[in-house]
CSV table of C-alpha atoms in Angstrom, one decimal:
chain,number,residue,atom,x,y,z
A,1,MET,CA,-0.4,-0.1,0.6
A,2,SER,CA,1.3,3.7,-0.8
A,3,THR,CA,1.8,6.0,1.7
A,4,GLN,CA,-0.6,8.0,0.3
A,5,THR,CA,-3.0,5.0,-0.1
A,6,ARG,CA,-2.4,5.0,3.8
A,7,THR,CA,-3.1,8.5,4.5
A,8,ALA,CA,-6.5,8.5,3.0
A,9,THR,CA,-7.7,4.9,4.6
A,10,THR,CA,-5.9,6.6,7.9
A,11,THR,CA,-8.3,10.4,7.0
A,12,ARG,CA,-11.2,8.5,6.2
A,13,LYS,CA,-11.3,6.5,9.0
A,14,TRP,CA,-10.4,9.1,11.6
A,15,TRP,CA,-13.9,11.1,9.7
A,16,ALA,CA,-15.8,8.3,10.6
A,17,LEU,CA,-14.2,8.3,14.6
A,18,ALA,CA,-16.7,12.1,13.6
A,19,VAL,CA,-19.4,11.0,12.5
A,20,ILE,CA,-19.7,7.7,15.1
A,21,ALA,CA,-19.3,10.1,18.1
A,22,ALA,CA,-21.8,12.4,16.5
A,23,ALA,CA,-24.2,9.0,16.8
A,24,GLN,CA,-22.9,9.1,20.7
A,25,PHE,CA,-23.9,13.1,20.3
A,26,MET,CA,-27.3,12.8,19.4
A,27,VAL,CA,-28.0,9.8,21.1
A,28,ILE,CA,-27.2,11.3,24.3
A,29,MET,CA,-29.0,15.1,23.5
A,30,ASP,CA,-32.2,13.7,22.9
A,31,THR,CA,-32.2,13.2,26.8
A,32,SER,CA,-30.6,16.3,28.2
A,33,ILE,CA,-32.5,18.8,25.4
A,34,ILE,CA,-35.6,18.2,26.6
A,35,GLY,CA,-33.9,18.8,30.5
A,36,ILE,CA,-34.3,22.4,30.1
A,37,ALA,CA,-38.5,22.3,27.6
A,38,LEU,CA,-39.5,20.2,30.5
A,39,PRO,CA,-41.5,23.1,32.7
A,40,LYS,CA,-43.3,25.1,29.4
A,41,MET,CA,-44.0,21.1,27.6
A,42,GLN,CA,-46.2,20.1,30.9
A,43,THR,CA,-47.8,23.5,30.4
A,44,ASP,CA,-48.4,22.8,26.7
A,45,LEU,CA,-49.1,19.1,26.8
A,46,GLY,CA,-50.7,18.7,30.4
A,47,PHE,CA,-48.1,16.6,32.2
A,48,SER,CA,-48.2,16.5,35.8
A,49,GLN,CA,-45.0,17.1,37.9
A,50,GLU,CA,-45.1,13.1,38.7
A,51,ASN,CA,-45.7,12.1,35.4
A,52,LEU,CA,-42.4,14.7,33.8
A,53,THR,CA,-40.3,12.2,33.8
A,54,TRP,CA,-42.3,9.7,31.6
A,55,VAL,CA,-41.0,12.7,28.8
A,56,PHE,CA,-36.9,11.3,29.8
A,57,ASN,CA,-39.2,7.9,30.1
A,58,ALA,CA,-40.5,6.7,27.2
A,59,TYR,CA,-36.7,7.3,25.6
A,60,VAL,CA,-34.9,6.0,27.9
A,61,ILE,CA,-36.7,2.2,28.4
A,62,ALA,CA,-37.9,2.0,24.3
A,63,PHE,CA,-33.7,2.8,24.1
A,64,GLY,CA,-32.9,1.3,26.5
A,65,GLY,CA,-35.5,-2.2,26.2
A,66,LEU,CA,-34.4,-2.7,22.4
A,67,LEU,CA,-30.7,-2.2,22.2
A,68,LEU,CA,-29.7,-6.0,23.4
A,69,LEU,CA,-32.2,-6.3,20.2
A,70,GLY,CA,-29.8,-3.3,18.0
A,71,GLY,CA,-27.1,-5.0,18.8
A,72,ARG,CA,-28.5,-9.2,17.4
A,73,LEU,CA,-29.5,-7.1,14.5
A,74,SER,CA,-25.8,-5.8,14.3
A,75,ASP,CA,-24.6,-9.0,14.3
A,76,LEU,CA,-26.2,-10.2,11.6
A,77,LEU,CA,-27.5,-8.1,9.7
A,78,GLY,CA,-23.6,-5.7,9.9
A,79,ALA,CA,-23.5,-2.5,11.5
A,80,ARG,CA,-23.6,0.0,7.7
A,81,ARG,CA,-26.6,-1.8,7.2
A,82,VAL,CA,-28.1,-0.9,11.2
A,83,PHE,CA,-26.7,2.2,11.5
A,84,ALA,CA,-28.4,4.1,8.6
A,85,ALA,CA,-31.3,2.4,9.5
A,86,GLY,CA,-31.6,3.6,13.7
A,87,TRP,CA,-30.8,7.4,11.7
A,88,ALA,CA,-33.9,6.9,9.7
A,89,VAL,CA,-36.2,5.9,13.1
A,90,LEU,CA,-34.2,8.6,14.0
A,91,LEU,CA,-35.1,11.3,12.5
A,92,ALA,CA,-38.9,10.1,12.1
A,93,GLY,CA,-39.1,10.1,16.2
A,94,SER,CA,-38.1,13.4,15.6
A,95,VAL,CA,-40.6,15.1,13.4
A,96,ILE,CA,-43.4,13.0,15.0
A,97,ALA,CA,-42.2,15.1,19.2
A,98,GLY,CA,-42.5,18.1,17.4
A,99,ALA,CA,-45.8,17.6,16.2
A,100,ALA,CA,-47.5,15.9,19.1
A,101,GLY,CA,-50.7,18.1,20.5
A,102,ASP,CA,-51.3,15.5,23.4
A,103,VAL,CA,-49.2,13.8,26.5
A,104,ALA,CA,-49.7,10.4,24.0
A,105,ILE,CA,-48.5,11.7,20.9
A,106,GLU,CA,-45.5,13.1,22.2
A,107,LEU,CA,-44.7,10.1,24.4
A,108,ALA,CA,-44.5,8.0,21.5
A,109,GLY,CA,-42.4,10.0,19.4
A,110,ARG,CA,-39.9,10.1,22.0
A,111,ALA,CA,-40.8,6.0,22.2
A,112,ILE,CA,-39.6,6.1,18.4
A,113,GLN,CA,-36.9,8.1,19.3
A,114,GLY,CA,-35.7,5.9,21.5
A,115,GLY,CA,-36.2,2.8,19.8
A,116,GLY,CA,-33.9,4.6,16.6
A,117,ALA,CA,-30.8,5.7,19.2
A,118,ALA,CA,-31.5,1.4,20.0
A,119,LEU,CA,-30.2,0.9,16.8
A,120,ILE,CA,-27.3,3.4,16.5
A,121,ALA,CA,-25.6,2.9,19.8
A,122,PRO,CA,-24.3,-1.0,19.5
A,123,SER,CA,-23.6,-0.9,15.4
A,124,ALA,CA,-21.7,2.6,16.4
A,125,LEU,CA,-19.6,0.4,19.2
A,126,THR,CA,-19.5,-2.1,16.7
A,127,LEU,CA,-17.7,-0.2,14.0
A,128,LEU,CA,-15.5,1.6,16.4
A,129,MET,CA,-14.4,-1.2,17.3
A,130,MET,CA,-13.5,-2.7,13.7
A,131,LEU,CA,-12.1,0.3,12.9
A,132,PHE,CA,-9.9,0.7,15.2
A,133,GLY,CA,-10.1,-2.8,17.3
A,134,THR,CA,-6.3,-3.8,16.2
A,135,ALA,CA,-4.9,-1.3,17.6
A,136,PRO,CA,-4.2,-0.4,20.7
A,137,GLN,CA,-3.5,3.5,21.9
A,138,GLU,CA,-5.3,4.2,18.3
A,139,LEU,CA,-8.3,2.4,19.9
A,140,THR,CA,-8.3,4.4,23.3
A,141,LYS,CA,-7.8,7.4,21.7
A,142,ALA,CA,-10.6,7.0,20.1
A,143,LEU,CA,-13.2,5.5,22.0
A,144,ALA,CA,-12.3,8.9,24.8
A,145,ILE,CA,-13.7,11.0,21.6
A,146,TYR,CA,-16.3,8.7,21.5
A,147,GLY,CA,-17.0,9.2,25.3
A,148,ALA,CA,-16.4,12.5,25.0
A,149,ALA,CA,-18.6,13.0,22.0
A,150,ALA,CA,-21.5,12.8,25.6
A,151,PRO,CA,-20.6,15.1,27.9
A,152,ALA,CA,-20.5,17.1,24.7
A,153,GLY,CA,-23.8,15.9,24.0
A,154,GLY,CA,-25.2,16.2,27.8
A,155,THR,CA,-24.8,19.5,27.9
A,156,ALA,CA,-25.6,20.9,24.5
A,157,GLY,CA,-28.7,20.1,24.9
A,158,VAL,CA,-29.4,21.9,27.7
A,159,PHE,CA,-27.8,24.5,26.1
A,160,LEU,CA,-29.6,24.0,22.8
A,161,GLY,CA,-32.9,22.9,25.2
A,162,GLY,CA,-32.3,27.4,26.9
A,163,VAL,CA,-32.3,28.9,23.8
A,164,ILE,CA,-34.4,26.7,21.4
A,165,THR,CA,-37.1,27.1,24.7
A,166,GLU,CA,-36.3,31.0,25.3
A,167,TYR,CA,-35.7,32.1,21.9
A,168,ILE,CA,-38.5,29.4,20.0
A,169,SER,CA,-40.5,27.8,20.3
A,170,TRP,CA,-40.2,24.0,22.5
A,171,PRO,CA,-40.9,21.7,19.1
A,172,TRP,CA,-36.6,22.3,17.5
A,173,VAL,CA,-35.8,20.9,20.7
A,174,PHE,CA,-36.6,17.9,18.4
A,175,TYR,CA,-36.9,18.7,14.6
A,176,ILE,CA,-33.2,20.3,14.9
A,177,ASN,CA,-32.2,16.1,15.1
A,178,ILE,CA,-32.9,15.7,11.1
A,179,PRO,CA,-30.4,17.8,9.1
A,180,ILE,CA,-28.1,16.0,11.3
A,181,ALA,CA,-30.1,12.5,11.0
A,182,LEU,CA,-30.2,13.3,6.9
A,183,LEU,CA,-26.6,14.4,7.1
A,184,ALA,CA,-25.4,11.0,8.8
A,185,LEU,CA,-27.4,8.9,6.3
A,186,ILE,CA,-25.4,10.5,3.7
A,187,ALA,CA,-21.5,10.3,5.0
A,188,VAL,CA,-22.2,7.0,6.1
A,189,PRO,CA,-22.3,4.8,2.9
A,190,ALA,CA,-19.1,6.9,2.5
A,191,LEU,CA,-17.0,5.9,5.1
A,192,MET,CA,-18.0,3.6,7.1
A,193,PRO,CA,-16.1,-0.1,6.7
A,194,ASP,CA,-18.7,-2.6,5.8
A,195,ALA,CA,-19.8,-5.9,7.1
A,196,PRO,CA,-21.5,-9.4,5.4
A,197,ALA,CA,-24.5,-10.1,6.5
A,198,ARG,CA,-24.8,-13.7,8.3
A,199,SER,CA,-27.0,-16.4,8.6
A,200,GLY,CA,-29.1,-16.0,12.1
A,201,SER,CA,-32.8,-16.2,14.0
A,202,VAL,CA,-33.5,-12.4,15.7
A,203,ASP,CA,-35.5,-13.3,19.0
A,204,LEU,CA,-38.0,-11.4,18.7
A,205,LEU,CA,-39.6,-13.3,22.0
A,206,GLY,CA,-36.6,-12.2,24.0
A,207,SER,CA,-37.0,-8.6,22.5
A,208,VAL,CA,-40.5,-8.4,23.6
A,209,THR,CA,-40.0,-10.0,26.9
A,210,VAL,CA,-36.7,-7.4,27.9
A,211,ALA,CA,-38.7,-4.1,26.9
A,212,ALA,CA,-41.9,-5.1,28.4
A,213,GLY,CA,-39.5,-5.7,32.0
A,214,LEU,CA,-37.9,-2.5,31.5
A,215,ALA,CA,-41.2,-1.0,31.7
A,216,ALA,CA,-42.9,-2.7,33.8
A,217,ALA,CA,-40.2,-2.0,36.6
A,218,VAL,CA,-40.0,1.6,36.0
A,219,TYR,CA,-43.8,2.9,35.8
A,220,GLY,CA,-43.9,0.6,39.1
A,221,ILE,CA,-41.1,3.1,40.4
A,222,VAL,CA,-42.6,5.8,39.7
A,223,ARG,CA,-46.2,5.3,40.2
A,224,ALA,CA,-44.9,4.4,43.6
A,225,PRO,CA,-44.7,7.0,45.8
A,226,GLU,CA,-48.2,7.8,44.4
A,227,VAL,CA,-50.1,5.2,45.5
A,228,GLY,CA,-48.6,3.9,47.8
A,229,TRP,CA,-44.9,1.5,48.2
A,230,ALA,CA,-47.4,-0.3,50.4
A,231,SER,CA,-50.1,-1.3,47.2
A,232,GLY,CA,-50.9,-4.1,45.6
A,233,GLN,CA,-50.8,-1.9,42.3
A,234,THR,CA,-46.8,-1.2,43.7
A,235,TRP,CA,-46.8,-4.8,43.8
A,236,GLY,CA,-47.8,-6.3,41.8
A,237,VAL,CA,-46.2,-3.8,38.8
A,238,LEU,CA,-43.6,-4.5,40.5
A,239,GLY,CA,-44.1,-8.4,40.4
A,240,ALA,CA,-44.4,-8.3,36.5
A,241,ALA,CA,-41.5,-6.9,36.6
A,242,ALA,CA,-39.3,-9.5,37.4
A,243,ALA,CA,-41.9,-11.9,36.2
A,244,LEU,CA,-40.3,-11.1,32.2
A,245,LEU,CA,-37.3,-10.6,33.2
A,246,ALA,CA,-37.4,-13.9,35.0
A,247,ALA,CA,-38.6,-15.1,31.9
A,248,PHE,CA,-36.0,-13.4,29.5
A,249,VAL,CA,-33.6,-14.7,31.0
A,250,LEU,CA,-35.0,-18.4,31.3
A,251,ILE,CA,-35.7,-18.1,26.8
A,252,GLN,CA,-32.5,-16.3,26.8
A,253,ALA,CA,-30.9,-20.4,28.5
A,254,ARG,CA,-32.8,-22.3,26.6
A,255,ARG,CA,-32.8,-20.5,22.8
A,256,SER,CA,-30.1,-21.9,19.9
A,257,GLU,CA,-30.1,-18.2,18.7
A,258,PRO,CA,-30.4,-16.2,21.6
A,259,LEU,CA,-30.9,-12.1,22.1
A,260,MET,CA,-28.6,-12.4,24.4
A,261,ARG,CA,-26.1,-15.5,25.0
A,262,LEU,CA,-25.7,-15.9,28.6
A,263,GLY,CA,-22.2,-17.3,27.9
A,264,ILE,CA,-20.5,-13.7,27.1
A,265,PHE,CA,-20.7,-13.2,31.3
A,266,THR,CA,-17.5,-14.9,31.9
A,267,ALA,CA,-15.3,-12.9,29.7
A,268,PRO,CA,-12.9,-11.7,32.2
A,269,ASN,CA,-14.6,-8.1,33.5
A,270,LEU,CA,-17.0,-7.7,31.2
A,271,ALA,CA,-19.8,-8.4,33.8
A,272,ALA,CA,-18.1,-5.6,37.0
A,273,ALA,CA,-17.3,-3.2,34.0
A,274,ASN,CA,-21.3,-3.1,32.9
A,275,ILE,CA,-22.0,-3.1,36.1
A,276,ALA,CA,-20.3,-0.2,37.0
A,277,GLN,CA,-21.3,1.3,33.8
A,278,LEU,CA,-24.9,0.1,35.4
A,279,LEU,CA,-24.3,2.3,38.1
A,280,LEU,CA,-22.8,5.3,37.3
A,281,GLY,CA,-26.1,5.9,35.2
A,282,ALA,CA,-28.4,5.2,37.7
A,283,ALA,CA,-26.6,8.1,39.8
A,284,TRP,CA,-25.1,10.1,37.3
A,285,VAL,CA,-28.8,11.1,34.8
A,286,PRO,CA,-31.2,11.9,38.7
A,287,MET,CA,-28.5,14.4,39.1
A,288,TRP,CA,-28.6,15.4,35.8
A,289,PHE,CA,-31.9,16.0,36.1
A,290,PHE,CA,-32.6,17.6,39.0
A,291,LEU,CA,-30.2,20.0,39.0
A,292,ASN,CA,-31.9,21.4,36.0
A,293,LEU,CA,-34.7,22.0,38.1
A,294,TYR,CA,-33.2,23.2,40.6
A,295,LEU,CA,-31.6,25.8,38.8
A,296,GLN,CA,-35.0,26.6,37.0
A,297,GLN,CA,-37.6,26.1,39.9
A,298,VAL,CA,-36.1,27.0,43.3
A,299,LEU,CA,-33.0,29.5,41.8
A,300,GLY,CA,-35.4,31.0,39.3
A,301,TYR,CA,-33.4,30.4,35.9
A,302,SER,CA,-35.2,30.7,33.1
A,303,ALA,CA,-34.3,28.1,30.0
A,304,PHE,CA,-31.0,29.8,28.1
A,305,PRO,CA,-29.2,30.5,32.0
A,306,ALA,CA,-30.4,26.7,33.4
A,307,GLY,CA,-28.0,26.3,30.4
A,308,SER,CA,-25.4,28.2,30.6
A,309,ALA,CA,-24.9,27.1,34.0
A,310,LEU,CA,-24.5,23.7,33.6
A,311,LEU,CA,-21.0,24.5,30.6
A,312,PRO,CA,-18.1,24.8,33.3
A,313,MET,CA,-19.0,21.0,34.0
A,314,THR,CA,-19.2,19.7,30.9
A,315,THR,CA,-15.9,21.2,29.5
A,316,LEU,CA,-14.0,19.9,32.0
A,317,ILE,CA,-16.2,16.2,31.2
A,318,MET,CA,-14.4,16.4,28.0
A,319,LEU,CA,-11.0,18.0,28.5
A,320,GLY,CA,-11.3,14.8,31.2
A,321,MET,CA,-11.9,12.4,27.9
A,322,ILE,CA,-10.0,13.1,25.9
A,323,VAL,CA,-6.8,14.3,27.5
A,324,LEU,CA,-6.6,13.0,30.8
A,325,ALA,CA,-8.1,9.4,30.6
A,326,PRO,CA,-6.6,7.8,27.8
A,327,ARG,CA,-3.2,9.3,30.0
A,328,ALA,CA,-4.0,7.6,32.7
A,329,MET,CA,-5.0,4.6,31.4
A,330,GLN,CA,-1.9,3.7,29.9
A,331,ARG,CA,-0.4,4.0,33.6
A,332,PHE,CA,-3.0,2.7,36.0
A,333,GLY,CA,-5.6,1.1,34.2
A,334,ALA,CA,-8.9,0.5,33.9
A,335,LYS,CA,-9.9,-0.8,37.7
A,336,PRO,CA,-8.0,2.2,39.4
A,337,MET,CA,-9.6,5.1,37.3
A,338,ILE,CA,-13.4,3.3,37.6
A,339,VAL,CA,-13.0,3.2,41.4
A,340,ALA,CA,-11.5,5.6,41.4
A,341,GLY,CA,-13.5,7.9,39.5
A,342,LEU,CA,-16.9,7.0,40.7
A,343,THR,CA,-15.3,7.9,44.3
A,344,VAL,CA,-15.2,11.2,43.6
A,345,LEU,CA,-18.7,11.6,42.0
A,346,GLY,CA,-19.6,10.3,44.9
A,347,LEU,CA,-18.0,13.1,46.9
A,348,GLY,CA,-19.7,15.8,44.3
A,349,LEU,CA,-22.8,14.6,44.7
A,350,ALA,CA,-22.3,15.0,47.8
A,351,ILE,CA,-21.8,18.5,47.8
A,352,MET,CA,-24.5,19.0,46.1
A,353,SER,CA,-26.7,17.5,48.3
A,354,LEU,CA,-25.8,20.8,50.7
A,355,VAL,CA,-28.0,23.1,48.1
A,356,ARG,CA,-30.4,26.2,49.8
A,357,PRO,CA,-33.8,27.6,49.3
A,358,THR,CA,-32.3,30.3,49.3
A,359,GLY,CA,-28.5,29.4,47.7
A,360,ASN,CA,-26.3,31.0,44.6
A,361,PHE,CA,-25.2,29.0,41.2
A,362,TRP,CA,-21.7,30.1,42.5
A,363,VAL,CA,-21.7,28.6,45.7
A,364,ASP,CA,-23.8,25.5,45.5
A,365,VAL,CA,-24.1,23.8,42.0
A,366,LEU,CA,-21.3,25.5,40.7
A,367,PRO,CA,-18.1,23.7,43.6
A,368,ALA,CA,-20.3,20.3,43.9
A,369,SER,CA,-20.4,20.1,39.5
A,370,LEU,CA,-17.3,20.6,39.1
A,371,VAL,CA,-16.1,17.5,41.5
A,372,ALA,CA,-18.9,14.8,39.9
A,373,ALA,CA,-17.4,16.1,36.4
A,374,ALA,CA,-14.0,15.1,37.5
A,375,GLY,CA,-14.8,11.9,38.7
A,376,MET,CA,-17.6,11.2,35.7
A,377,SER,CA,-14.9,11.5,33.5
A,378,LEU,CA,-12.6,9.1,35.0
A,379,ALA,CA,-15.3,6.4,35.1
A,380,PHE,CA,-17.1,6.1,31.9
A,381,VAL,CA,-14.1,5.6,29.4
A,382,PRO,CA,-12.0,2.8,30.7
A,383,SER,CA,-15.5,0.8,32.3
A,384,LEU,CA,-16.6,1.6,28.5
A,385,GLY,CA,-13.7,0.2,27.0
A,386,THR,CA,-13.8,-3.1,29.5
A,387,ALA,CA,-16.9,-4.0,28.5
A,388,ILE,CA,-17.0,-3.8,25.2
A,389,SER,CA,-13.4,-4.8,24.6
A,390,ALA,CA,-13.7,-8.2,26.4
A,391,ALA,CA,-15.3,-9.9,24.1
A,392,ARG,CA,-14.9,-11.6,21.3
A,393,PRO,CA,-15.6,-10.1,17.8
A,394,GLU,CA,-18.0,-11.5,16.1
A,395,GLU,CA,-20.0,-11.0,19.5
A,396,GLY,CA,-19.0,-6.5,18.9
A,397,GLY,CA,-22.4,-5.8,17.9
A,398,LEU,CA,-24.3,-8.5,21.1
A,399,ALA,CA,-21.6,-6.9,23.6
A,400,SER,CA,-21.8,-3.3,22.6
A,401,GLY,CA,-25.9,-4.1,23.6
A,402,ILE,CA,-25.4,-4.8,26.9
A,403,VAL,CA,-23.5,-2.2,27.4
A,404,ASN,CA,-25.7,0.5,26.6
A,405,VAL,CA,-28.4,-1.2,27.7
A,406,SER,CA,-26.3,-1.8,31.0
A,407,TYR,CA,-26.4,2.5,31.1
A,408,GLN,CA,-29.8,3.1,30.5
A,409,VAL,CA,-30.9,0.7,32.4
A,410,GLY,CA,-29.2,2.2,34.9
A,411,SER,CA,-30.4,5.8,34.1
A,412,ALA,CA,-33.7,5.0,34.0
A,413,VAL,CA,-34.0,3.1,36.3
A,414,GLY,CA,-31.1,5.3,39.1
A,415,LEU,CA,-33.9,8.5,38.2
A,416,ALA,CA,-36.9,7.3,38.5
A,417,ALA,CA,-36.0,5.9,42.4
A,418,MET,CA,-34.4,9.0,42.3
A,419,THR,CA,-37.5,11.0,41.5
A,420,ALA,CA,-39.6,8.4,43.8
A,421,VAL,CA,-37.0,10.2,46.3
A,422,ALA,CA,-37.4,13.7,45.8
A,423,ALA,CA,-40.9,12.8,46.2
A,424,SER,CA,-41.4,11.3,49.6
A,425,PHE,CA,-39.2,14.4,50.8
A,426,GLY,CA,-42.0,17.0,49.4
A,427,ALA,CA,-40.7,17.4,45.4
A,428,ASP,CA,-43.9,17.1,44.6
A,429,ARG,CA,-45.4,20.3,46.4
A,430,ILE,CA,-43.5,22.5,43.2
A,431,ASP,CA,-45.4,26.0,45.0
A,432,SER,CA,-42.6,25.5,47.6
A,433,VAL,CA,-39.4,26.5,47.5
A,434,PRO,CA,-38.3,25.0,50.5
A,435,ASP,CA,-40.0,21.6,49.9
A,436,LEU,CA,-38.4,21.6,46.5
A,437,THR,CA,-35.1,21.6,48.5
A,438,ASN,CA,-35.7,19.2,50.1
A,439,GLY,CA,-36.2,16.4,47.0
A,440,PHE,CA,-33.7,17.1,45.2
A,441,SER,CA,-31.0,17.3,48.0
A,442,ALA,CA,-32.4,13.6,48.9
A,443,ALA,CA,-32.2,12.4,45.6
A,444,PHE,CA,-28.6,13.6,45.5
A,445,ILE,CA,-28.0,11.6,48.8
A,446,GLY,CA,-29.5,8.6,47.4
A,447,ALA,CA,-27.9,9.3,44.0
A,448,ALA,CA,-23.9,9.7,46.0
A,449,VAL,CA,-25.0,6.3,47.9
A,450,ILE,CA,-25.8,5.0,43.9
A,451,ALA,CA,-22.2,6.1,42.9
A,452,LEU,CA,-20.1,5.3,46.2
A,453,ALA,CA,-21.6,1.3,45.9
A,454,GLY,CA,-20.2,1.4,42.4
A,455,ALA,CA,-17.1,1.9,44.2
A,456,GLY,CA,-16.1,-0.4,46.4
A,457,VAL,CA,-18.8,-3.4,43.7
A,458,THR,CA,-15.9,-2.4,41.6
A,459,ALA,CA,-13.3,-2.9,43.6
A,460,ALA,CA,-14.1,-5.8,44.9
A,461,THR,CA,-15.3,-7.9,41.2
A,462,MET,CA,-12.7,-6.4,38.7
A,463,ARG,CA,-9.6,-7.9,38.0
A,464,ARG,CA,-6.8,-5.9,38.0
A,465,THR,CA,-4.8,-5.8,34.4
A,466,GLU,CA,-1.9,-4.3,33.4
A,467,PRO,CA,-2.0,-0.9,31.4
A,468,ALA,CA,-2.2,-0.1,27.8
A,469,THR,CA,1.5,0.0,26.3
């Protein structure tokens, strides 16, 4: 191969990574862009305070519930085809969510967006491994860029959500996806590596069972503060969720071609890394959600200032992931970074729980958010990289689907649980600033406990590996 050809191939590879990172950016932006718009959506569409989280959860449940199917389809049909299909579905869901005139249509659009994201996310990671998996140092750098796209998308979502909600109208938080999706669909054939389709079947029963089980679990937790934790309805729904998830495991154990091969968890560190991702999502996403509400409902920020208030935190996360994480991975390895990151995140959340009804950004938000951001930047890339590199190459789509499921399930269940905690401590009394603050503080404490539990579990279960050279 000539030098000119090698240069062209390398350039194309990094442009492909830019599209993959854009996919991660979009998937996360679609979870965060609605945060600032929620109060106006609540007024226009008639959401109650308790049900407002379903604008987030409808997306996350569809995303998390269908990720394993997305990973399986990626392995069978080829990652490039599934990646393109995901963008098309995301585009359709964005049109529906933006045009919604009532609660039901809004949630349907958000669920379709989540389904598109469930095709995009595992296929994107599979494509990344196809492009960079043979070069460890390049892979670490690529994962760092991919990982940094998540907080970039999160803050861009909050910032753009603020600008759009303040100066245009909330439907445009969804319509903004349309041009980005169209550009991605144009770029995919030219940049992404192709892989031939493989023979095999798709476990549709398993897909439906796991999606229904997750939806029932989140619904039961969200509804519990309203109907009572001891009520028959709560335990009936949670019992149904447990039965569906148990049925999913039995189906996977008996199928010759399961949606999720259970034996994959015997790969060293794969299970431990996924647990770390699950608990990371369960701590981080509730923090993001309730910090947005604290800025708007307690400090009285309008949409644009609330989005701007999160820029320092995101800048630190991006710098940490791109600059610090690859170097630290080479020096220390994954396990110490994950343990340290989750511990620091827990500390930041504990400091954040000290928020006051008469607080301000400089004292109550900025210091705690920067500490939490430092923890996130340390833990995310090594846990993600460990989770996808532990599997066999032919199961890259499955491993990518599993790690995305872990993070999204953690996010959905963590947010549902912390919403219940916040409501029980007063966050459902939106006309009382002290009660709102008490509720948000309790949610931050709960998230801190989750992060510290993640650090402990990782320390106990993950094997120490040699740093990359």
